């Protein structure tokens, strides 16, 4: 698509945007003068859907009026609550409804999945992860290796970009998997890297892992609700994600997990068990023997956190209506426009350039652009904040910007780069 750098052009794109109505369905943080802030941190904490309050209120009312009877008599019976999110979650990750479950929180689910799918032996014990993985994931894989009696220094293998490069090449990842061969037990990387915004080629990576005889799982915290996936068709073994980033379900919101049918239907797969994973027909009989439900639901431990799940339902309904494929289509244009404006800005400025470290290929990224700033990076970031832009700063000098298609506009992108331009002309004088 051919872009132009004027405000009018941005406004025209917004006018013709078939998804423009969705912005109205969210509460946007405001500046002191009542205008909307430019919120570019949906990759960190998504905004509140206006419907979320009523969804939570409904469960408060049922609790108030029914007490324990709410489990079966509530408008949305709590006993079956996770089922209400299966269809929408399945569509987001390309799965059948029985392959997904909403439960717990993200790092907890990552551990639950690794308990089942990281089964190291003396020969095959290594875990491959990207060097810039989210710290929680690094702690998780290292501790799993240690629990099985391995030295994490040896068991956890970091995928590093080539010297002078910021992101990983697929061929290098595949090569590394091949190299590790029979020592590799698990490939566990972020589907979209939180730092660089790189979207990995999950299908190829999964195939290579399986070829090596290893399992393959992904942390989709930065992927779900951002880009569409086909986890079932790609034969991914497991995946986990959180609901509070692109999925807009509130701070500390519940997590989702995917377990491929080939494992989910196998009751012999070892897992940590809890009563909520037990067959629903016999769960309340309180018998001693654990009979797992088939599918991902068989990994549940505890009864569901209904209030948090209610907010998640509100958000998933919006995704159902908008459609992840439509959102991706807009997202490609929106991020492409932001990239174009930053390139324009760089071509005009000689003193302060902004280096985009996210892949330039739209198929290798979601909506986020990670901007490597110069020496004045922090000053620049602070002046963005002062001017009503909520972005994200990562030491030593990266600003992460995520224009999300549900509530960000082309005008937001234009205004952001306009503010950036005034901020750099000031920061270079001071
Ligand atoms: C946000 C994020 C987390 C956070 O984990 P919680 O258990 O939800 O606190 C973990 N991993 C990745 C890749 C993330 O992006």
Short mmCIF file of C-alpha atoms and ligand atoms in Angstrom, two decimals:
data_model
loop_
_atom_site.label_atom_id
_atom_site.label_comp_id
_atom_site.label_asym_id
_atom_site.label_seq_id
_atom_site.Cartn_x
_atom_site.Cartn_y
_atom_site.Cartn_z
CA UNK A 1 0.00 0.00 0.00
CA UNK A 2 1.17 3.53 -0.86
CA UNK A 3 1.23 5.78 2.18
CA UNK A 4 1.39 9.57 2.49
CA UNK A 5 2.72 11.43 5.49
CA UNK A 6 -0.08 13.95 6.00
CA UNK A 7 -2.62 14.10 8.82
CA UNK A 8 -5.41 14.23 6.23
CA UNK A 9 -4.21 10.94 4.75
CA UNK A 10 -4.23 9.31 8.20
CA UNK A 11 -7.73 10.62 8.87
CA UNK A 12 -8.92 9.32 5.52
CA UNK A 13 -7.63 5.83 6.39
CA UNK A 14 -9.51 5.99 9.69
CA UNK A 15 -12.68 7.09 7.93
CA UNK A 16 -12.52 4.09 5.62
CA UNK A 17 -11.54 1.61 8.32
CA UNK A 18 -14.20 -1.12 8.55
CA UNK A 19 -13.17 -1.80 12.18
CA UNK A 20 -13.34 1.81 13.37
CA UNK A 21 -16.43 1.15 15.52
CA UNK A 22 -14.45 -1.01 17.94
CA UNK A 23 -12.53 1.87 19.43
CA UNK A 24 -15.81 3.07 20.95
CA UNK A 25 -16.09 -0.20 22.82
CA UNK A 26 -13.07 0.55 25.00
CA UNK A 27 -12.27 3.00 27.79
CA UNK A 28 -9.35 5.11 26.60
CA UNK A 29 -7.09 6.78 29.19
CA UNK A 30 -7.46 10.58 29.12
CA UNK A 31 -5.12 13.54 29.29
CA UNK A 32 -5.76 16.26 31.92
CA UNK A 33 -7.64 18.29 29.28
CA UNK A 34 -10.03 15.40 28.62
CA UNK A 35 -8.59 14.37 25.25
CA UNK A 36 -7.64 10.74 24.64
CA UNK A 37 -4.08 9.72 25.32
CA UNK A 38 -2.25 7.86 22.58
CA UNK A 39 -2.19 4.40 24.09
CA UNK A 40 0.48 2.23 22.50
CA UNK A 41 0.91 -0.34 25.27
CA UNK A 42 -1.82 -2.82 24.45
CA UNK A 43 1.06 -5.31 24.27
CA UNK A 44 1.57 -4.84 27.99
CA UNK A 45 -1.90 -4.20 29.39
CA UNK A 46 -4.83 -4.03 26.99
CA UNK A 47 -7.55 -1.45 27.58
CA UNK A 48 -10.81 -2.13 29.37
CA UNK A 49 -13.77 -3.17 27.20
CA UNK A 50 -16.79 -1.12 28.25
CA UNK A 51 -18.76 -4.37 28.60
CA UNK A 52 -16.33 -5.90 31.13
CA UNK A 53 -18.00 -4.28 34.14
CA UNK A 54 -21.43 -5.71 33.31
CA UNK A 55 -19.98 -9.18 32.79
CA UNK A 56 -18.35 -9.07 36.22
CA UNK A 57 -21.45 -7.50 37.74
CA UNK A 58 -23.55 -10.43 36.50
CA UNK A 59 -21.43 -12.87 38.51
CA UNK A 60 -21.53 -10.57 41.55
CA UNK A 61 -25.33 -10.56 41.32
CA UNK A 62 -25.53 -14.34 41.05
CA UNK A 63 -23.17 -14.72 43.99
CA UNK A 64 -25.26 -12.20 45.96
CA UNK A 65 -28.59 -13.88 45.17
CA UNK A 66 -27.70 -17.52 44.88
CA UNK A 67 -24.60 -18.15 46.98
CA UNK A 68 -23.25 -21.60 46.28
CA UNK A 69 -26.18 -22.38 43.99
CA UNK A 70 -24.52 -20.14 41.44
CA UNK A 71 -22.40 -23.14 40.44
CA UNK A 72 -25.40 -24.66 38.69
CA UNK A 73 -28.21 -22.12 38.88
CA UNK A 74 -26.39 -18.95 37.88
CA UNK A 75 -27.06 -17.30 34.55
CA UNK A 76 -23.66 -18.63 33.46
CA UNK A 77 -23.21 -21.65 35.73
CA UNK A 78 -19.77 -21.46 37.31
CA UNK A 79 -19.30 -25.22 37.17
CA UNK A 80 -19.08 -25.02 33.39
CA UNK A 81 -17.60 -21.56 33.08
CA UNK A 82 -14.47 -22.43 31.13
CA UNK A 83 -16.62 -23.91 28.38
CA UNK A 84 -18.03 -20.47 27.62
CA UNK A 85 -14.62 -19.40 26.35
CA UNK A 86 -13.64 -22.43 24.31
CA UNK A 87 -14.98 -21.42 20.91
CA UNK A 88 -13.56 -17.92 20.94
CA UNK A 89 -10.18 -19.04 22.29
CA UNK A 90 -9.98 -21.86 19.76
CA UNK A 91 -10.50 -19.43 16.88
CA UNK A 92 -7.73 -17.15 18.10
CA UNK A 93 -5.11 -19.90 18.02
CA UNK A 94 -6.45 -22.18 15.27
CA UNK A 95 -7.55 -25.10 17.40
CA UNK A 96 -10.63 -27.17 18.04
CA UNK A 97 -12.55 -26.14 21.17
CA UNK A 98 -11.44 -29.21 23.13
CA UNK A 99 -7.78 -28.33 22.52
CA UNK A 100 -7.98 -25.10 24.53
CA UNK A 101 -8.76 -24.20 28.10
CA UNK A 102 -8.78 -20.98 30.10
CA UNK A 103 -7.27 -21.48 33.56
CA UNK A 104 -4.68 -20.18 36.04
CA UNK A 105 -2.14 -17.59 34.98
CA UNK A 106 0.52 -17.74 32.31
CA UNK A 107 3.70 -18.85 34.03
CA UNK A 108 1.73 -21.41 36.03
CA UNK A 109 0.38 -22.89 32.81
CA UNK A 110 3.82 -22.90 31.25
CA UNK A 111 5.03 -25.03 34.15
CA UNK A 112 2.02 -27.34 33.92
CA UNK A 113 2.71 -27.89 30.23
CA UNK A 114 6.40 -28.51 30.80
CA UNK A 115 5.62 -31.04 33.51
CA UNK A 116 3.82 -33.01 30.81
CA UNK A 117 5.94 -32.27 27.76
CA UNK A 118 9.45 -31.84 29.09
CA UNK A 119 10.32 -35.40 30.01
CA UNK A 120 14.12 -35.37 29.87
CA UNK A 121 16.37 -38.42 29.84
CA UNK A 122 20.13 -38.62 30.38
CA UNK A 123 20.69 -38.26 26.65
CA UNK A 124 17.80 -36.03 25.67
CA UNK A 125 17.43 -33.17 28.14
CA UNK A 126 18.05 -29.85 26.40
CA UNK A 127 15.58 -26.99 26.10
CA UNK A 128 15.98 -24.49 23.29
CA UNK A 129 14.77 -20.94 23.97
CA UNK A 130 15.46 -17.54 22.43
CA UNK A 131 18.15 -15.48 24.20
CA UNK A 132 15.83 -12.49 24.50
CA UNK A 133 12.95 -14.54 25.91
CA UNK A 134 10.80 -12.96 28.59
CA UNK A 135 12.55 -13.42 31.96
CA UNK A 136 9.70 -15.41 33.48
CA UNK A 137 10.04 -17.98 30.69
CA UNK A 138 13.77 -18.20 31.26
CA UNK A 139 13.27 -18.80 34.97
CA UNK A 140 10.62 -21.37 34.16
CA UNK A 141 12.74 -23.45 31.77
CA UNK A 142 15.84 -23.25 33.99
CA UNK A 143 13.88 -24.38 37.03
CA UNK A 144 12.29 -27.26 35.11
CA UNK A 145 15.74 -28.47 34.09
CA UNK A 146 16.95 -28.18 37.69
CA UNK A 147 13.94 -30.06 39.08
CA UNK A 148 14.84 -32.97 36.82
CA UNK A 149 18.38 -32.89 38.17
CA UNK A 150 20.10 -31.11 35.28
CA UNK A 151 22.38 -28.11 35.39
CA UNK A 152 20.40 -25.31 33.71
CA UNK A 153 23.66 -23.91 32.32
CA UNK A 154 23.96 -27.04 30.24
CA UNK A 155 20.35 -27.93 29.72
CA UNK A 156 19.06 -24.56 28.54
CA UNK A 157 20.37 -23.50 25.13
CA UNK A 158 19.96 -19.87 24.09
CA UNK A 159 19.23 -18.94 20.49
CA UNK A 160 21.20 -15.79 19.81
CA UNK A 161 20.95 -13.52 16.78
CA UNK A 162 24.04 -13.29 14.59
CA UNK A 163 26.58 -10.64 15.53
CA UNK A 164 25.31 -7.23 14.53
CA UNK A 165 21.74 -8.50 14.12
CA UNK A 166 18.80 -8.00 16.47
CA UNK A 167 16.45 -10.77 15.39
CA UNK A 168 16.78 -14.46 14.62
CA UNK A 169 16.87 -16.01 11.16
CA UNK A 170 14.54 -18.96 10.73
CA UNK A 171 17.27 -20.95 9.00
CA UNK A 172 19.56 -20.48 11.98
CA UNK A 173 16.83 -21.69 14.34
CA UNK A 174 16.19 -24.77 12.21
CA UNK A 175 19.92 -25.43 11.93
CA UNK A 176 20.34 -25.20 15.71
CA UNK A 177 17.51 -27.67 16.26
CA UNK A 178 19.14 -30.09 13.85
CA UNK A 179 22.51 -29.64 15.52
CA UNK A 180 21.09 -30.39 18.97
CA UNK A 181 19.38 -33.46 17.49
CA UNK A 182 19.09 -36.32 19.93
CA UNK A 183 20.06 -34.15 22.93
CA UNK A 184 17.05 -31.87 22.39
CA UNK A 185 13.99 -32.54 24.56
CA UNK A 186 11.98 -29.36 24.07
CA UNK A 187 11.81 -26.23 21.93
CA UNK A 188 10.03 -23.52 23.91
CA UNK A 189 10.06 -20.03 22.47
CA UNK A 190 7.77 -17.01 22.43
CA UNK A 191 5.60 -17.05 19.31
CA UNK A 192 6.15 -13.30 19.06
CA UNK A 193 9.20 -12.07 20.93
CA UNK A 194 8.26 -9.49 23.53
CA UNK A 195 11.36 -7.38 23.01
CA UNK A 196 11.94 -7.28 19.27
CA UNK A 197 8.37 -8.00 18.15
CA UNK A 198 9.61 -10.77 15.86
CA UNK A 199 6.96 -13.31 14.83
CA UNK A 200 8.57 -16.70 14.44
CA UNK A 201 7.74 -19.32 11.83
CA UNK A 202 6.00 -21.68 14.20
CA UNK A 203 5.10 -24.31 11.65
CA UNK A 204 8.66 -24.77 10.41
CA UNK A 205 10.08 -24.70 13.92
CA UNK A 206 7.59 -27.31 15.11
CA UNK A 207 8.36 -29.59 12.16
CA UNK A 208 12.11 -29.31 12.81
CA UNK A 209 11.66 -30.03 16.52
CA UNK A 210 9.62 -33.14 15.75
CA UNK A 211 12.16 -34.23 13.15
CA UNK A 212 14.77 -34.08 15.91
CA UNK A 213 12.52 -36.14 18.18
CA UNK A 214 11.74 -33.23 20.51
CA UNK A 215 8.51 -31.63 21.66
CA UNK A 216 7.62 -28.08 20.71
CA UNK A 217 5.66 -25.50 22.68
CA UNK A 218 5.15 -21.76 22.41
CA UNK A 219 4.48 -18.91 24.76
CA UNK A 220 1.97 -16.80 22.84
CA UNK A 221 1.72 -13.97 25.39
CA UNK A 222 2.61 -11.46 22.66
CA UNK A 223 1.03 -13.40 19.84
CA UNK A 224 -2.53 -14.21 20.79
CA UNK A 225 -5.02 -11.56 19.70
CA UNK A 226 -2.21 -9.99 17.70
CA UNK A 227 -1.71 -12.46 14.85
CA UNK A 228 -3.73 -15.53 13.83
CA UNK A 229 -2.26 -19.00 14.42
CA UNK A 230 -3.05 -22.53 13.24
CA UNK A 231 -1.70 -24.49 16.16
CA UNK A 232 -3.64 -27.66 15.40
CA UNK A 233 -2.61 -27.88 11.76
CA UNK A 234 0.97 -27.01 12.60
CA UNK A 235 1.07 -29.94 15.06
CA UNK A 236 2.30 -27.75 17.89
CA UNK A 237 2.42 -29.83 21.09
CA UNK A 238 1.32 -27.12 23.50
CA UNK A 239 0.99 -23.36 23.86
CA UNK A 240 0.15 -20.92 26.62
CA UNK A 241 -0.84 -17.26 26.65
CA UNK A 242 -2.08 -14.54 28.95
CA UNK A 243 -5.30 -12.59 28.55
CA UNK A 244 -4.26 -9.17 29.79
CA UNK A 245 -2.06 -8.01 26.89
CA UNK A 246 -3.70 -8.00 23.44
CA UNK A 247 -6.70 -9.82 24.89
CA UNK A 248 -7.73 -6.88 27.10
CA UNK A 249 -9.00 -8.91 30.04
CA UNK A 250 -7.56 -6.93 32.92
CA UNK A 251 -4.48 -6.95 35.15
CA UNK A 252 -3.42 -10.44 36.21
CA UNK A 253 -6.18 -11.91 34.04
CA UNK A 254 -6.52 -15.63 33.43
CA UNK A 255 -4.34 -17.52 31.01
CA UNK A 256 -5.12 -19.84 28.12
CA UNK A 257 -3.52 -23.13 27.21
CA UNK A 258 -3.51 -25.29 24.10
CA UNK A 259 -2.79 -29.00 24.18
CA UNK A 260 -2.76 -30.73 20.82
CA UNK A 261 -5.50 -33.32 20.39
CA UNK A 262 -2.94 -36.10 19.98
CA UNK A 263 -1.91 -35.51 23.61
CA UNK A 264 -5.20 -34.23 24.97
CA UNK A 265 -7.01 -37.41 24.06
CA UNK A 266 -4.30 -39.54 25.60
CA UNK A 267 -5.22 -40.06 29.23
CA UNK A 268 -1.83 -41.66 29.87
CA UNK A 269 0.04 -38.37 29.39
CA UNK A 270 1.54 -37.53 32.77
CA UNK A 271 0.28 -34.35 34.33
CA UNK A 272 -0.19 -32.64 37.65
CA UNK A 273 -3.76 -33.34 38.63
CA UNK A 274 -6.46 -31.41 40.44
CA UNK A 275 -10.19 -31.91 40.81
CA UNK A 276 -11.18 -29.45 38.09
CA UNK A 277 -9.37 -31.55 35.53
CA UNK A 278 -11.45 -34.55 36.51
CA UNK A 279 -14.35 -35.82 34.43
CA UNK A 280 -17.21 -33.38 35.01
CA UNK A 281 -19.75 -36.13 35.53
CA UNK A 282 -17.93 -37.56 38.51
CA UNK A 283 -16.08 -34.48 39.80
CA UNK A 284 -18.48 -33.71 42.62
CA UNK A 285 -18.69 -37.36 43.69
CA UNK A 286 -15.34 -36.69 45.35
CA UNK A 287 -13.87 -40.08 44.52
CA UNK A 288 -10.21 -40.95 45.04
CA UNK A 289 -9.27 -41.89 41.51
CA UNK A 290 -8.49 -39.08 39.09
CA UNK A 291 -10.18 -39.51 35.72
CA UNK A 292 -8.96 -36.74 33.45
CA UNK A 293 -11.36 -35.03 31.10
CA UNK A 294 -10.28 -35.41 27.52
CA UNK A 295 -8.68 -32.43 25.87
CA UNK A 296 -6.88 -29.47 27.36
CA UNK A 297 -9.54 -29.22 30.10
CA UNK A 298 -7.96 -32.27 31.71
CA UNK A 299 -5.04 -30.06 32.78
CA UNK A 300 -7.20 -27.86 35.01
CA UNK A 301 -6.36 -27.92 38.70
CA UNK A 302 -8.65 -25.63 40.63
CA UNK A 303 -12.14 -24.30 40.33
CA UNK A 304 -12.27 -21.34 38.01
CA UNK A 305 -11.60 -17.70 39.05
CA UNK A 306 -14.99 -16.53 37.86
CA UNK A 307 -14.61 -12.75 38.27
CA UNK A 308 -11.44 -12.68 36.24
CA UNK A 309 -12.92 -15.02 33.67
CA UNK A 310 -15.99 -12.82 33.36
CA UNK A 311 -13.82 -9.93 32.16
CA UNK A 312 -12.14 -12.31 29.75
CA UNK A 313 -15.51 -13.37 28.33
CA UNK A 314 -16.38 -9.75 27.65
CA UNK A 315 -13.18 -9.29 25.71
CA UNK A 316 -13.38 -12.55 23.79
CA UNK A 317 -16.82 -11.58 22.60
CA UNK A 318 -15.30 -8.52 20.93
CA UNK A 319 -12.73 -10.70 19.18
CA UNK A 320 -15.52 -13.04 18.04
CA UNK A 321 -17.34 -10.10 16.50
CA UNK A 322 -14.36 -8.38 14.92
CA UNK A 323 -12.61 -11.57 13.71
CA UNK A 324 -8.90 -12.11 14.16
CA UNK A 325 -8.30 -12.26 10.40
CA UNK A 326 -9.94 -8.85 9.92
CA UNK A 327 -7.95 -7.44 12.81
CA UNK A 328 -4.74 -8.74 11.29
CA UNK A 329 -5.61 -7.14 7.97
CA UNK A 330 -6.01 -3.76 9.62
CA UNK A 331 -2.99 -4.34 11.81
CA UNK A 332 -0.73 -4.87 8.79
CA UNK A 333 -1.82 -1.49 7.40
CA UNK A 334 -1.60 0.28 10.74
CA UNK A 335 1.88 -0.93 11.61
CA UNK A 336 2.98 -0.43 8.00
CA UNK A 337 1.83 3.17 8.24
CA UNK A 338 3.70 3.73 11.49
CA UNK A 339 6.84 2.22 9.94
CA UNK A 340 6.46 4.47 6.90
CA UNK A 341 6.15 7.59 9.10
CA UNK A 342 9.20 6.64 11.15
CA UNK A 343 11.22 6.10 7.99
CA UNK A 344 10.09 9.53 6.75
CA UNK A 345 11.08 11.04 10.07
CA UNK A 346 14.52 9.43 9.85
CA UNK A 347 15.02 10.69 6.32
CA UNK A 348 14.44 14.27 7.52
CA UNK A 349 16.40 14.15 10.76
CA UNK A 350 20.12 13.81 10.81
CA UNK A 351 20.79 14.33 14.52
CA UNK A 352 18.53 11.74 16.15
CA UNK A 353 17.60 8.65 14.23
CA UNK A 354 15.28 5.91 15.38
CA UNK A 355 16.29 2.44 14.37
CA UNK A 356 13.46 -0.09 13.95
CA UNK A 357 14.80 -3.43 15.23
CA UNK A 358 11.56 -5.32 14.52
CA UNK A 359 11.72 -7.28 11.24
CA UNK A 360 10.82 -5.21 8.17
CA UNK A 361 8.94 -8.14 6.67
CA UNK A 362 5.29 -7.80 7.81
CA UNK A 363 5.00 -11.60 7.89
CA UNK A 364 7.66 -11.70 10.55
CA UNK A 365 6.04 -9.36 13.01
CA UNK A 366 2.76 -8.55 14.70
CA UNK A 367 1.71 -5.00 15.42
CA UNK A 368 4.61 -4.00 17.66
CA UNK A 369 7.58 -1.95 16.48
CA UNK A 370 10.62 -1.80 18.76
CA UNK A 371 12.55 1.41 18.33
CA UNK A 372 16.20 1.57 19.19
CA UNK A 373 16.96 5.12 20.24
CA UNK A 374 20.22 7.01 20.54
CA UNK A 375 21.89 8.50 23.61
CA UNK A 376 18.95 10.77 24.32
CA UNK A 377 16.54 7.85 24.34
CA UNK A 378 15.27 8.23 27.89
CA UNK A 379 14.80 12.00 27.55
CA UNK A 380 12.93 11.37 24.34
CA UNK A 381 10.75 8.76 25.99
CA UNK A 382 9.99 11.09 28.91
CA UNK A 383 8.89 13.83 26.58
CA UNK A 384 6.61 11.40 24.74
CA UNK A 385 5.00 10.61 28.08
CA UNK A 386 4.63 14.31 28.88
CA UNK A 387 2.87 14.77 25.57
CA UNK A 388 0.23 12.14 26.19
CA UNK A 389 1.80 9.08 24.58
CA UNK A 390 1.79 5.91 26.66
CA UNK A 391 4.61 3.76 25.32
CA UNK A 392 6.99 1.31 26.91
CA UNK A 393 10.66 1.79 27.78
CA UNK A 394 13.09 -1.14 27.93
CA UNK A 395 16.62 -0.68 29.14
CA UNK A 396 19.07 0.13 27.75
CA UNK A 397 17.37 2.17 25.03
CA UNK A 398 14.40 0.59 23.34
CA UNK A 399 10.93 2.10 23.05
CA UNK A 400 8.23 -0.41 22.24
CA UNK A 401 5.17 0.84 20.38
CA UNK A 402 2.13 -1.34 19.72
CA UNK A 403 -0.64 0.16 17.60
CA UNK A 404 -3.44 -2.34 18.16
CA UNK A 405 -6.17 -2.60 15.57
CA UNK A 406 -9.09 -2.71 18.03
CA UNK A 407 -8.59 0.76 19.45
CA UNK A 408 -5.63 2.51 17.83
CA UNK A 409 -6.05 4.71 14.79
CA UNK A 410 -3.96 5.83 11.85
CA UNK A 411 -4.22 9.31 13.35
CA UNK A 412 -2.64 7.97 16.58
CA UNK A 413 0.37 6.87 14.50
CA UNK A 414 0.58 10.23 12.79
CA UNK A 415 0.33 12.16 16.07
CA UNK A 416 2.93 9.94 17.67
CA UNK A 417 5.51 10.66 14.99
CA UNK A 418 4.59 14.34 15.07
CA UNK A 419 5.27 14.42 18.82
CA UNK A 420 8.47 12.44 18.25
CA UNK A 421 9.62 15.07 15.76
CA UNK A 422 9.04 17.97 18.17
CA UNK A 423 10.57 16.00 21.05
CA UNK A 424 13.77 15.27 19.15
CA UNK A 425 14.18 18.86 18.03
CA UNK A 426 13.98 19.88 21.71
CA UNK A 427 16.08 17.03 23.12
CA UNK A 428 18.90 17.76 20.67
CA UNK A 429 19.14 21.39 21.87
CA UNK A 430 19.09 20.56 25.57
C1 LIG B 1 3.84 -11.06 29.82
C2 LIG B 1 4.60 -12.31 29.73
C3 LIG B 1 4.73 -13.16 30.84
C4 LIG B 1 4.12 -12.83 32.18
O1 LIG B 1 3.79 -13.98 32.89
P1 LIG B 1 2.63 -13.98 34.00
O2 LIG B 1 2.70 -15.36 34.53
O3 LIG B 1 1.34 -13.65 33.31
O4 LIG B 1 2.96 -12.93 35.01
C5 LIG B 1 5.45 -14.33 30.66
N1 LIG B 1 6.02 -14.64 29.47
C6 LIG B 1 5.91 -13.84 28.39
C7 LIG B 1 6.54 -14.22 27.10
C8 LIG B 1 5.21 -12.65 28.50
O5 LIG B 1 5.13 -11.83 27.45
#
